[in-house]
Short mmCIF file of C-alpha atoms and ligand atoms in Angstrom, two decimals:
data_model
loop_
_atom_site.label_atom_id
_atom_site.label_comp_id
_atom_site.label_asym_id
_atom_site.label_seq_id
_atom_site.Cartn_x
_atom_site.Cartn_y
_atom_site.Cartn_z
CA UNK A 1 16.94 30.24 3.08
CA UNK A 2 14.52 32.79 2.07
CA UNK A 3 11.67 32.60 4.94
CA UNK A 4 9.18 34.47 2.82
CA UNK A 5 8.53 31.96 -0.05
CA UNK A 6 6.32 28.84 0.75
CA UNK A 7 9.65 26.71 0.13
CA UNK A 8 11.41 28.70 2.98
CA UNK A 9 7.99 28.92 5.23
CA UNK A 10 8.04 24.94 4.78
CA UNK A 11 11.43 24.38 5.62
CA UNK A 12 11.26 26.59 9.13
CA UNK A 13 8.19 24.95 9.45
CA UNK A 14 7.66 21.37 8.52
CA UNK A 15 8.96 18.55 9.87
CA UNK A 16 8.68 15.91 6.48
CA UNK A 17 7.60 12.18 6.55
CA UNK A 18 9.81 9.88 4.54
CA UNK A 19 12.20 12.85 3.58
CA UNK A 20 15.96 13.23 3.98
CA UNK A 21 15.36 16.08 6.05
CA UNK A 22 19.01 17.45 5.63
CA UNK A 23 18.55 17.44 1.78
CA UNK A 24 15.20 18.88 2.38
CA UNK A 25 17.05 21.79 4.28
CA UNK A 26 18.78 23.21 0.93
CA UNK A 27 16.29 21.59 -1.88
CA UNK A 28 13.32 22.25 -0.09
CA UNK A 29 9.87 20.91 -1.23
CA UNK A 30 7.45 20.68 -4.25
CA UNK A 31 4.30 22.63 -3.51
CA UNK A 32 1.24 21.45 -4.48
CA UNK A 33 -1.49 24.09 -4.83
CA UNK A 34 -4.31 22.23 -6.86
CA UNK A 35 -5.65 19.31 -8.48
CA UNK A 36 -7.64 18.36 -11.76
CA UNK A 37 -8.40 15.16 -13.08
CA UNK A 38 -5.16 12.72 -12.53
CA UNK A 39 -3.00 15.96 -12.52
CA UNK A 40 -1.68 18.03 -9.89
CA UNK A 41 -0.36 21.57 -10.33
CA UNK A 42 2.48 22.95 -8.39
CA UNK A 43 2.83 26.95 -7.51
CA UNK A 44 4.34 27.97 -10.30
CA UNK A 45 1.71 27.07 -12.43
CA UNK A 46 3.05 23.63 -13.95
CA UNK A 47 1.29 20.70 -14.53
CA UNK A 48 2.37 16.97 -13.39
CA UNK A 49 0.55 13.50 -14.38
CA UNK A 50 0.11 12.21 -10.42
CA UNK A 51 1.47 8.50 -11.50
CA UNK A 52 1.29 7.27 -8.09
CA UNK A 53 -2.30 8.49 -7.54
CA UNK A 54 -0.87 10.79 -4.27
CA UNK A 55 0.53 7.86 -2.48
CA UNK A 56 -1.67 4.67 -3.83
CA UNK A 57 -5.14 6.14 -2.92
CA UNK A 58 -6.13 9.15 -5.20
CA UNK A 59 -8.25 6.89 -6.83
CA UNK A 60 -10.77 8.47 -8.36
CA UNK A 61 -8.31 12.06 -9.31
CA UNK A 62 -7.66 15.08 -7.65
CA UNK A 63 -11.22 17.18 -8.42
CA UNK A 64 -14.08 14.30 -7.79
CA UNK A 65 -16.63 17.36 -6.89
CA UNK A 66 -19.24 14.24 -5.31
CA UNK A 67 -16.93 13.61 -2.63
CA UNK A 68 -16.56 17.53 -1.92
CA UNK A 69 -20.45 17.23 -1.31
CA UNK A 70 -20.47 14.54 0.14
CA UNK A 71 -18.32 15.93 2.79
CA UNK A 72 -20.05 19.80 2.83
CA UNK A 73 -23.54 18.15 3.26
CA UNK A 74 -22.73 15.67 5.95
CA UNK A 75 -20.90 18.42 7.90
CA UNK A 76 -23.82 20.73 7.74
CA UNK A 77 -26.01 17.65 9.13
CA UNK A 78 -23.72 15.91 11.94
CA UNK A 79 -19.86 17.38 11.62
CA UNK A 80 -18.96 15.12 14.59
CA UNK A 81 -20.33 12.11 16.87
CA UNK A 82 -18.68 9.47 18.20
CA UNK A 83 -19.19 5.74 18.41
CA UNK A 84 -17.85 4.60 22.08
CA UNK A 85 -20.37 3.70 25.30
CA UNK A 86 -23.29 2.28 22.51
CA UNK A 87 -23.47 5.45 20.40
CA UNK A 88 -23.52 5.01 16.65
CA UNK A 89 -23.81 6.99 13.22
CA UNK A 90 -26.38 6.64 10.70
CA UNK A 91 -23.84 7.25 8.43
CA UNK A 92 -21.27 5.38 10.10
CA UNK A 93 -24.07 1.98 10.09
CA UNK A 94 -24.45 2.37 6.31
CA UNK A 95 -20.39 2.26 5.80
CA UNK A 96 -20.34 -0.87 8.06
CA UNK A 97 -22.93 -2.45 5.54
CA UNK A 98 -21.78 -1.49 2.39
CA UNK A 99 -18.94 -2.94 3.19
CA UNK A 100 -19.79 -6.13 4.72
CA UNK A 101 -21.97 -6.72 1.20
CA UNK A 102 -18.75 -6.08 -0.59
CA UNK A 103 -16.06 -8.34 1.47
CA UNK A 104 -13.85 -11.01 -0.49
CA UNK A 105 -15.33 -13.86 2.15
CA UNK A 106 -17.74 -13.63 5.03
CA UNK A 107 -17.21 -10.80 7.66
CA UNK A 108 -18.83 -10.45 10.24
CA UNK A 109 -17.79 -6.61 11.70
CA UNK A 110 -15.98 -3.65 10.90
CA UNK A 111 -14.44 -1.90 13.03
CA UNK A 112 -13.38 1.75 12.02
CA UNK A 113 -9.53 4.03 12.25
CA UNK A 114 -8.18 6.96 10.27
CA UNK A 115 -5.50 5.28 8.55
CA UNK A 116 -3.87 1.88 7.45
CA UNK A 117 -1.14 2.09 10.06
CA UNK A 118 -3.94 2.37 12.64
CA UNK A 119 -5.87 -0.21 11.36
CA UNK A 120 -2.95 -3.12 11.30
CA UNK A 121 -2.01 -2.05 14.70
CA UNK A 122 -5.56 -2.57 15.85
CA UNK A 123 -5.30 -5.83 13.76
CA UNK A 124 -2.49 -6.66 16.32
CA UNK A 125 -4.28 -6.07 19.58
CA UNK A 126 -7.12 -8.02 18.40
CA UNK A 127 -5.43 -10.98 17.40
CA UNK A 128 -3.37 -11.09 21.43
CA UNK A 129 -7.12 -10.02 22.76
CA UNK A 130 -8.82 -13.13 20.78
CA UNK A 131 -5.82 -15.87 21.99
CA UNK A 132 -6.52 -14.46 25.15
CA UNK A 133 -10.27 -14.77 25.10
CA UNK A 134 -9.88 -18.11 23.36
CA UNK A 135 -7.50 -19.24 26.43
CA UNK A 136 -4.48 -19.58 24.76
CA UNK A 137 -1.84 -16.82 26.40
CA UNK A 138 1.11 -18.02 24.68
CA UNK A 139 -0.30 -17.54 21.16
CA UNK A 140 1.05 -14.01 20.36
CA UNK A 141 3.79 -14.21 17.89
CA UNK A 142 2.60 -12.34 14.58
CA UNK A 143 4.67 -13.20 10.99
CA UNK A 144 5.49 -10.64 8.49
CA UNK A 145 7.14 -10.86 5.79
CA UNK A 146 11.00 -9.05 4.66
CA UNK A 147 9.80 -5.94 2.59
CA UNK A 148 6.25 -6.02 3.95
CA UNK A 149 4.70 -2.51 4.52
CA UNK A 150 2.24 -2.60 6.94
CA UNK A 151 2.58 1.24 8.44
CA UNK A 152 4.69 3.41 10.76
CA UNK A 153 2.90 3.11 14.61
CA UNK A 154 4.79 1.05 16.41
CA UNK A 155 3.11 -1.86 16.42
CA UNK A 156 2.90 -1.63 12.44
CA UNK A 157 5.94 -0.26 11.76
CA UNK A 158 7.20 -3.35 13.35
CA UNK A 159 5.38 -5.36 11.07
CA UNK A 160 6.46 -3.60 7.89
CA UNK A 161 9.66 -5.50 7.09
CA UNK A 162 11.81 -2.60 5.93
CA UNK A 163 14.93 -1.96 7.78
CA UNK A 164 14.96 2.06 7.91
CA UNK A 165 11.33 1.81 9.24
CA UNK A 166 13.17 -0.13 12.78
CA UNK A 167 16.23 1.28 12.47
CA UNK A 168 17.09 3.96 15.24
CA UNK A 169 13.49 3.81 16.38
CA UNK A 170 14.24 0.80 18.52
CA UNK A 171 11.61 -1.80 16.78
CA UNK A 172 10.50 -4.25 16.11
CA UNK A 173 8.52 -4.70 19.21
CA UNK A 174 8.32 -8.22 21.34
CA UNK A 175 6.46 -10.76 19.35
CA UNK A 176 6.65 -9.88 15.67
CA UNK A 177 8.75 -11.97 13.42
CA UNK A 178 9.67 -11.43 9.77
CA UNK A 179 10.15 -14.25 7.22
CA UNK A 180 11.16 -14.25 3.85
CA UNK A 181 10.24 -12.03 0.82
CA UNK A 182 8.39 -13.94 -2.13
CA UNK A 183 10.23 -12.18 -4.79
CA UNK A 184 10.94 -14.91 -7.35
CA UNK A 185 13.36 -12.35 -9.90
CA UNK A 186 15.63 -11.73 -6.50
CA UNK A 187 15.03 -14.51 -4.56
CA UNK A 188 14.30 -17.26 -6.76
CA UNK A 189 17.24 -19.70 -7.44
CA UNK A 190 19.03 -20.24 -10.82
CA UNK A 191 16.27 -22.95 -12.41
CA UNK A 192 14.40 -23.03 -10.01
CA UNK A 193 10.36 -22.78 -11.36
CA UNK A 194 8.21 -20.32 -9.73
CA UNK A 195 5.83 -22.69 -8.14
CA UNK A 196 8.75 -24.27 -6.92
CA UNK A 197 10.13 -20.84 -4.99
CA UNK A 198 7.00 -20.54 -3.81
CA UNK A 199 7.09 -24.15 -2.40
CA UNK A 200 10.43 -23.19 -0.49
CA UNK A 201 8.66 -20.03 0.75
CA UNK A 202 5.98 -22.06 2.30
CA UNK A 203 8.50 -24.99 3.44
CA UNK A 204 10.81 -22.21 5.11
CA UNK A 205 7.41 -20.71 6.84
CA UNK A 206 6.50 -23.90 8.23
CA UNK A 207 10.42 -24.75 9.43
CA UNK A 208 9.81 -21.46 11.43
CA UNK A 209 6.20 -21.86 12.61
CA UNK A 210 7.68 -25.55 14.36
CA UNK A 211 11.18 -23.94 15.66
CA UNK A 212 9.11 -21.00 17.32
CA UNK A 213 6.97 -23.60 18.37
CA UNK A 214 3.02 -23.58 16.64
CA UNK A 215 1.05 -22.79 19.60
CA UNK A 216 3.00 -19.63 19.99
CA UNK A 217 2.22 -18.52 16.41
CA UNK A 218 -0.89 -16.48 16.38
CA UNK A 219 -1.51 -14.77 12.45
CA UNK A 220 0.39 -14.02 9.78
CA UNK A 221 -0.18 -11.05 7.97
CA UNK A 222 0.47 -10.35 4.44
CA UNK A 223 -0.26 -7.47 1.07
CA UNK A 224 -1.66 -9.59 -1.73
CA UNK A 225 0.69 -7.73 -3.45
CA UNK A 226 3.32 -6.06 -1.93
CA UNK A 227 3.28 -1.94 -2.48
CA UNK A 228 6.17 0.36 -0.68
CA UNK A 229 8.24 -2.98 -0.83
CA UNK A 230 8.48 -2.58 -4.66
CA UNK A 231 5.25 -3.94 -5.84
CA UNK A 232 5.68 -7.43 -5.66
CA UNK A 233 3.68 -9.97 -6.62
CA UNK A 234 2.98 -13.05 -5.21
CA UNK A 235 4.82 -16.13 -7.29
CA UNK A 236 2.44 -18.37 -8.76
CA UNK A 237 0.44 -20.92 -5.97
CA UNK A 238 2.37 -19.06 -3.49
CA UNK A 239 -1.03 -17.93 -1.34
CA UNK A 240 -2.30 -21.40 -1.63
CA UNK A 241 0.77 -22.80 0.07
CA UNK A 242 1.00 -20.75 2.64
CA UNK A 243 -2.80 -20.73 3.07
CA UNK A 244 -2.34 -24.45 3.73
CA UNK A 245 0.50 -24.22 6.21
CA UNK A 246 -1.47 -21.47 8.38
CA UNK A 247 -4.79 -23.95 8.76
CA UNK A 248 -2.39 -26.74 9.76
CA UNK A 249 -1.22 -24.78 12.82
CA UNK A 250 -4.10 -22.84 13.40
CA UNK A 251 -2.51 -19.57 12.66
CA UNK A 252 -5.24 -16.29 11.34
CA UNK A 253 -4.36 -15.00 8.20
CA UNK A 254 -5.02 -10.91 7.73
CA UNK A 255 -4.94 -9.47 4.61
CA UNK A 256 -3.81 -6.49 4.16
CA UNK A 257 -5.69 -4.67 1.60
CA UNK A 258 -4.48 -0.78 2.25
CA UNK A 259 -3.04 -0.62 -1.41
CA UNK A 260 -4.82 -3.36 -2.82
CA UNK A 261 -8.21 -2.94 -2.08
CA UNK A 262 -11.25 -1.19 -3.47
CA UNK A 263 -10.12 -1.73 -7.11
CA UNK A 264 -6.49 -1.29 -8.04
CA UNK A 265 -5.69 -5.06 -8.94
CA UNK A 266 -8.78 -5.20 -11.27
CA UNK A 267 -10.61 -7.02 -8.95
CA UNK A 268 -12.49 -5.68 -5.87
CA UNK A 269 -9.85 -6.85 -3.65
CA UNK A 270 -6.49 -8.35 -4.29
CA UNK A 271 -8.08 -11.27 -1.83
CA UNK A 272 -10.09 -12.12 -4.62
CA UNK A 273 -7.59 -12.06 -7.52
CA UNK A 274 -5.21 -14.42 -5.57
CA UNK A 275 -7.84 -16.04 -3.74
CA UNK A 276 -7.21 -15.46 -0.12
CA UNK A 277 -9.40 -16.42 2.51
CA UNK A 278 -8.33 -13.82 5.57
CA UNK A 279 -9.61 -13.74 8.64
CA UNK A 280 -9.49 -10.34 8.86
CA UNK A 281 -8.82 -7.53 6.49
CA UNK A 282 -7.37 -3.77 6.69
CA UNK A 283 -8.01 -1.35 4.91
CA UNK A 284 -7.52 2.15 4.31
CA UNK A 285 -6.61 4.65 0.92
CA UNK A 286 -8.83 3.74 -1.79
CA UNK A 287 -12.02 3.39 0.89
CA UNK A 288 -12.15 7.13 0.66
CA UNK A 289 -10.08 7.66 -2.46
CA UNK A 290 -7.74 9.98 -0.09
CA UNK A 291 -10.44 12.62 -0.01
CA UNK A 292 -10.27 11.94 4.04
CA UNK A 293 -8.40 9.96 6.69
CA UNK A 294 -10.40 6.56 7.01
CA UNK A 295 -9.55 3.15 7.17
CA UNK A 296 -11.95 0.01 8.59
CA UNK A 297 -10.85 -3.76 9.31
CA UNK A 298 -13.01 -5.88 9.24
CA UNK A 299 -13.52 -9.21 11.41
CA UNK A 300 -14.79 -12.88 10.68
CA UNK A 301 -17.86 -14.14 12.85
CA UNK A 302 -15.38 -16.31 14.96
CA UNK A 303 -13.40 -13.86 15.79
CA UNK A 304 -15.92 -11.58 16.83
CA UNK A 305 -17.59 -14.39 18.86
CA UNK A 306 -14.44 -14.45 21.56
CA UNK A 307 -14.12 -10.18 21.13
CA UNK A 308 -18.19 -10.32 22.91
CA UNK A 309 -17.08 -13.12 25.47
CA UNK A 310 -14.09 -11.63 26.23
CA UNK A 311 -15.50 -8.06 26.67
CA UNK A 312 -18.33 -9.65 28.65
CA UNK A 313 -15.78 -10.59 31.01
CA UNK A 314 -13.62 -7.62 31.62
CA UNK A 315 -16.92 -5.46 31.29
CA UNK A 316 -15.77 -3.43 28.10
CA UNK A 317 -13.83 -3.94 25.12
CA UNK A 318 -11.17 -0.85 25.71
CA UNK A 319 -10.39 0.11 22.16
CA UNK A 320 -11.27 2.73 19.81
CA UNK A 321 -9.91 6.00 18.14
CA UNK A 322 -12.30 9.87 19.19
CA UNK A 323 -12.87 9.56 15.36
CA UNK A 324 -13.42 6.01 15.06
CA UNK A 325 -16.74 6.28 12.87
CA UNK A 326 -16.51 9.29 12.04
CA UNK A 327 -19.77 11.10 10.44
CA UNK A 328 -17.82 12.89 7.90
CA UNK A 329 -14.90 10.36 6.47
CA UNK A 330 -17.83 7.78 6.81
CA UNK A 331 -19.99 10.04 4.10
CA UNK A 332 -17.27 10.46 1.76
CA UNK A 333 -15.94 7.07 2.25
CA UNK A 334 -19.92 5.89 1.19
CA UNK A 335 -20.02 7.90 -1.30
CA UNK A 336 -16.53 6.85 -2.66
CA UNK A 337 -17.69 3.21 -2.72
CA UNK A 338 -21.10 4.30 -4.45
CA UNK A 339 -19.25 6.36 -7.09
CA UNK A 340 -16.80 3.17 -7.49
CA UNK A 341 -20.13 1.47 -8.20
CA UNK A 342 -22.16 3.62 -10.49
CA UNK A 343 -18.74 4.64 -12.72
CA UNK A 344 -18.02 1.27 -13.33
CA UNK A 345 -14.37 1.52 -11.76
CA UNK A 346 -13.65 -1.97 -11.90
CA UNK A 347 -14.40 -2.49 -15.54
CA UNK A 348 -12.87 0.31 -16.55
CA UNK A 349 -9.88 -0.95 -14.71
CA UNK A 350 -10.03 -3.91 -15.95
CA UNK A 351 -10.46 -2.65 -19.65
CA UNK A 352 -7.97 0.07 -19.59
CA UNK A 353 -4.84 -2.10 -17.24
CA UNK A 354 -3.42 -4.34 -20.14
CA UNK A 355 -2.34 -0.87 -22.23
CA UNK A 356 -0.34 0.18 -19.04
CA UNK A 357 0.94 -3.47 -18.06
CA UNK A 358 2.08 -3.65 -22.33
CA UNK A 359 2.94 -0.18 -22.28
CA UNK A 360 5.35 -0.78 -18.74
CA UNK A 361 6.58 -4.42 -20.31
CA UNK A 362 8.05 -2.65 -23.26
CA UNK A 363 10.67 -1.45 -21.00
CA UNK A 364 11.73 -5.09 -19.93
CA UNK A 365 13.95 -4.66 -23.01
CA UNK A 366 15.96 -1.63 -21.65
CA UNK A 367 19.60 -2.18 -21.17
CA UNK A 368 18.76 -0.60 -17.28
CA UNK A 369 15.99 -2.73 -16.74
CA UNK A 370 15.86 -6.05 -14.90
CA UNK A 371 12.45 -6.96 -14.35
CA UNK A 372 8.86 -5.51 -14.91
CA UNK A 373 6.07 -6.20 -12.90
CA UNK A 374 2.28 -5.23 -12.64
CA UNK A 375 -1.25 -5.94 -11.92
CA UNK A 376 -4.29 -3.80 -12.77
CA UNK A 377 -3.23 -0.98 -12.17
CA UNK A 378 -0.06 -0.81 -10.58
CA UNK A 379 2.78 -1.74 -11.51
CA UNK A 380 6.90 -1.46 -11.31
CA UNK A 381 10.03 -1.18 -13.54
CA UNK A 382 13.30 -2.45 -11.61
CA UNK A 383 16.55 -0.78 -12.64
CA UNK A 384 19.55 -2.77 -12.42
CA UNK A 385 23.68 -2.28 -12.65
CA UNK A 386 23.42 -5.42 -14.89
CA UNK A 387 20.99 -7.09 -16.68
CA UNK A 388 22.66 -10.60 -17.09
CA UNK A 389 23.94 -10.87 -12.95
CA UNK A 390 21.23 -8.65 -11.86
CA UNK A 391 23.35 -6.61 -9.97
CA UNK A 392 21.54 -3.54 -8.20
CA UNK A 393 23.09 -0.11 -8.60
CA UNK A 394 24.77 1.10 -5.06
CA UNK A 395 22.16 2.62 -3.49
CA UNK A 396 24.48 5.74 -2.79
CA UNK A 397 23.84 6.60 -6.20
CA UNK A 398 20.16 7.03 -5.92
CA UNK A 399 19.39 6.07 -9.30
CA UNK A 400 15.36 5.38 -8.49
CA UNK A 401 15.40 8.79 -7.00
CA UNK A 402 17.28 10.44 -9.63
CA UNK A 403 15.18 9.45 -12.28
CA UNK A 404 11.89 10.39 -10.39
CA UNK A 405 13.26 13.57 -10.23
CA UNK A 406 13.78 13.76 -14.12
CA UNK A 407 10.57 12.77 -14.01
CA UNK A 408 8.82 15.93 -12.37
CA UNK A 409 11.10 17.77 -14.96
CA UNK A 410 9.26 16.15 -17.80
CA UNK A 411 6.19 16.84 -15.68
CA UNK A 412 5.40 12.74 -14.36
CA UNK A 413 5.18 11.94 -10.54
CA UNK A 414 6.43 8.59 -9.36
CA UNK A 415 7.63 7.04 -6.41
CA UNK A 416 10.85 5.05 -6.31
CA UNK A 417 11.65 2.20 -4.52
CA UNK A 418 14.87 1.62 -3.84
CA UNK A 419 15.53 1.17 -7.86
CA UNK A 420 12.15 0.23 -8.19
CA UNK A 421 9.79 2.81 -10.15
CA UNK A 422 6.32 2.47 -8.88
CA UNK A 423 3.38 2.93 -11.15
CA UNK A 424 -0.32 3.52 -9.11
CA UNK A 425 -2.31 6.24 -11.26
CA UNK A 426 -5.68 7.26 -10.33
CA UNK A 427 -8.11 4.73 -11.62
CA UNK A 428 -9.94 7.03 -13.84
CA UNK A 429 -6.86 7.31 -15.81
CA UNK A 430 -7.82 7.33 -19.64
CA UNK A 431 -6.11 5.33 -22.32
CA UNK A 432 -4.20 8.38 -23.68
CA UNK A 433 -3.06 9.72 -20.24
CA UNK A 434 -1.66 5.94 -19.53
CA UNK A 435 0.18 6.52 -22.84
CA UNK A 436 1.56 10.03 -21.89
CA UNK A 437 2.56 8.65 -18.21
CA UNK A 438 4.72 5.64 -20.44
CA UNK A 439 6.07 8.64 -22.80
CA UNK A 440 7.26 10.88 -19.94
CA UNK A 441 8.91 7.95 -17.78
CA UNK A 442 10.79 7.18 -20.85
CA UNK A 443 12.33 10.42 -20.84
CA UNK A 444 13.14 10.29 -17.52
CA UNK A 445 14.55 7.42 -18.05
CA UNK A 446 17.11 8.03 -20.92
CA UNK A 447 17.75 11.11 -19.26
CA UNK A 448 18.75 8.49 -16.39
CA UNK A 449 21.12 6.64 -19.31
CA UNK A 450 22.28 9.96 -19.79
CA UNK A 451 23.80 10.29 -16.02
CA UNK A 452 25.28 7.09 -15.73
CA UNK A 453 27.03 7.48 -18.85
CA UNK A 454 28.11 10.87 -17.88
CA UNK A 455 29.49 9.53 -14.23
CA UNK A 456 30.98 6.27 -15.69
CA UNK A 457 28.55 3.62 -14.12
CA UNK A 458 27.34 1.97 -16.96
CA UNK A 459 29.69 1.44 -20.33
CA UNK A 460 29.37 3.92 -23.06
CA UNK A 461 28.45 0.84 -25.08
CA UNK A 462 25.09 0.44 -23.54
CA UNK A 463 22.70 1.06 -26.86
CA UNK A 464 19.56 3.26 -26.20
CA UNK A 465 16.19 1.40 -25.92
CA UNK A 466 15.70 0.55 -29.53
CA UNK A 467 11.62 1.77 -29.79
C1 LIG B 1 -0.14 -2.03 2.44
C2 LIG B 1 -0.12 -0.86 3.38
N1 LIG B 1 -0.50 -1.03 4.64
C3 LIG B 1 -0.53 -0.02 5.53
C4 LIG B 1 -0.12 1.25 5.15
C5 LIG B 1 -0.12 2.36 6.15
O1 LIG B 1 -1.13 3.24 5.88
P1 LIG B 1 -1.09 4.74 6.45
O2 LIG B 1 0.03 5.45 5.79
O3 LIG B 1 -2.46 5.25 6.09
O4 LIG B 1 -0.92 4.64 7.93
C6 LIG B 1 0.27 1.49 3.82
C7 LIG B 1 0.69 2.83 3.39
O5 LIG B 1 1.27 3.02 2.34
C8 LIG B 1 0.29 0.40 2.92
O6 LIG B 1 0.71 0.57 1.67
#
């Protein structure tokens, strides 16, 4: 290891996030230096399309000089107050509003954290604090879903359903339960229709609502679509039926809109294009396009009602981050959802995300593809063993990861998933950048068909993707 060069400095340094840090020890990392546009340059000087916007929240690019200052001007005015004991923001009371006005369905408060994780594991100590305040101690148990990311604290981490985010960390925690995954192409049996999976989905929730025994069953929480999970959409009527079971029991739904929110599903809020009625929502990412750590949920009026009786009681409601509020992530998180506003994001979105959804489907004809998937703007192409049993490739080839890594090669960024390759760009991406991001996953991909051919895990029959 050469200790001198940032890529030795990082390794003595750093410890990663999501990183085999033992590989990291000999690869080392890709260093970032600058961004322009939806394009990121590393420290040699090359170039990469950023096809996963950073991780789901560069929304608006990597050199959006408002939000720069945004931040410089606030910081000059108020760099830091807080909002415990009665103290508030100006800046922090014009966030609050903006996005009230701009909620899927009625809301009544927002509270405010520094990241999504933070937010859902606020969302969890509200919803015990409410049963408790509503007089109903046993309520506590919170359902998730298999595959579900909801964050790494530990109260979040145990509600993301993905097994290396419990394993050796000793979670989940008391309380938390995990049902199935809604993903019709895995889970969905031979002939059996969509609505119909998502009929069994709801059936099997309600089977486990009544064995754990409904007034122990406080919320469910759920992604309108599900991101770090593989991007997975909800079957058709699936939201409705579930909807309907939680009302019968009296269970909250929260809606977790950390990916989904502030534009990327073409809508607002992926609440709105699947029609969710949540009664509370987290959010995070897009609020400040990633310019700054900020994330708000936000709570309906009944919910709020027992949080003021409740606090009454005790004398204080004893929860809240130093930077909950914060004067300078509330600025550029205002000034993200003005610029969201006065570009036209969502239009563009709208107008611009059938060329990537076409442009991704194309690919559902590849010999190494199983299934493509996609709303808006984001979207994911499943690679597969075999097409016809829709076998998965052993993960101990790392086939997802492999390509990605062709990928920065042919200068692309994206995130795999398992064998999943994500697709999130910024949401100012441009019709010809979409086009380049589908030309350089391509070559990553045959240069994918190239080392499974080479190592003997897929025939030497398998044609090349006929154009
Ligand atoms: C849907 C969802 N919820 C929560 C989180 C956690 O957010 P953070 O990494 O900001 O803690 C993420 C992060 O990817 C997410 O995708």
């Amino acid at each position: 290891m050469n200790k001198t060069n940032s890529a030795g400095r990082d390794i003595a340094s750093t410890l990663h996030p999501y990183t085999n840090l033992k590989v990291h020890e000999t690869d080392g990392p890709l260093v970032i230096t600058e961004g322009e546009g939806v394009y990121v340059r590393d420290e040699n000087g090359k170039t990469y399309l950023e096809g996963l916007a950073g991780l789901w929240n560069a929304s608006l690019g990597f050199s959006e000089r408002r939000l720069a200052e945004a931040a410089y001007r606030q910081m000059l005015k108020l760099p830091f107050y807080h909002t415990f004991a009665h103290k508030a923001v100006d800046i922090g009371i014009e966030l609050a509003e903006k996005l009230l006005s701009i909620a899927p369905v009625p809301m009544s408060k927002v509270f405010f954290v520094n990241s999504g994780s933070e937010a859902n594991d606020t969302v969890v100590k509200l919803v015990w604090y409410y049963n408790n305040a509503v007089g109903r101690p046993k309520k506590k148990k919170i359902i998730s879903r298999a595959k579900a990311y909801h964050g790494v604290t530990v109260a979040s981490a145990s509600l993301t359903g993905l097994p290396n985010n419990h394993r050796d960390f000793d979670l989940p925690i008391a309380n938390i339960l995990h049902v199935e995954c809604p993903h019709f192409y895995r889970f969905g049996k031979p002939g059996e229709t969509e609505e119909a999976f998502a009929g069994r989905m709801a059936d099997s929730l309600e089977q486990r609502i009544l064995s754990e025994g409904p007034d122990t069953v406080a919320a469910l929480i759920a992604e309108p679509v599900m991101g770090a999970g593989g991007v997975l959409l909800p079957p058709a009527t699936y939201f409705d039926k579930i909807q309907s079971v939680l009302k019968k029991y009296d269970i909250l739904f929260i809606a977790d809109e950390v990916i989904c929110g502030f534009g990327r599903t073409g809508e607002m809020w992926g609440s709105t294009t699947y029609d969710l009625k949540p009664d509370m929502i987290t959010t995070a990412k897009g609020l400040s396009a990633g310019y700054l750590p900020i994330g708000a949920v936000m709570i309906s009026e009944a919910i709020y009602d027992a949080l003021v009786k409740q606090s009454e009681k005790i004398g204080v409601f004893s929860h809240g981050f130093t930077y909950t509020g914060h004067p300078v992530t509330s600025a550029v998180a205002l000034e993200t959802l003005n610029i969201y506003e006065r570009d036209g994001i969502l239009s563009h979105v709208r107008s611009i995300s059938p060329r990537m959804q076409a442009g991704l489907r194309r690919f559902a004809e590849h010999p190494l593809v199983g299934e493509v998937r996609g709303v808006g703007l984001v979207g994911a192409v499943e690679l597969v063993a075999d097409k016809a049993t829709r076998a998965s490739f052993d993960p101990a080839h790392a086939v997802g990861p492999y390509l990605v890594k062709r990928g920065h090669h042919h200068g692309l960024i994206l995130r795999a998933l398992g064998d999943s390759i994500a697709f999130c760009p910024p949401l100012i991406i441009n019709e010809a950048e979409i086009d380049l991001m589908l030309e350089r996953f391509e070559l990553a991909l045959e240069d994918t068909v190239t080392m499974l051919r080479e190592r003997g895990l897929i025939p030497n029959a398998v044609p090349v993707f006929a154009k």
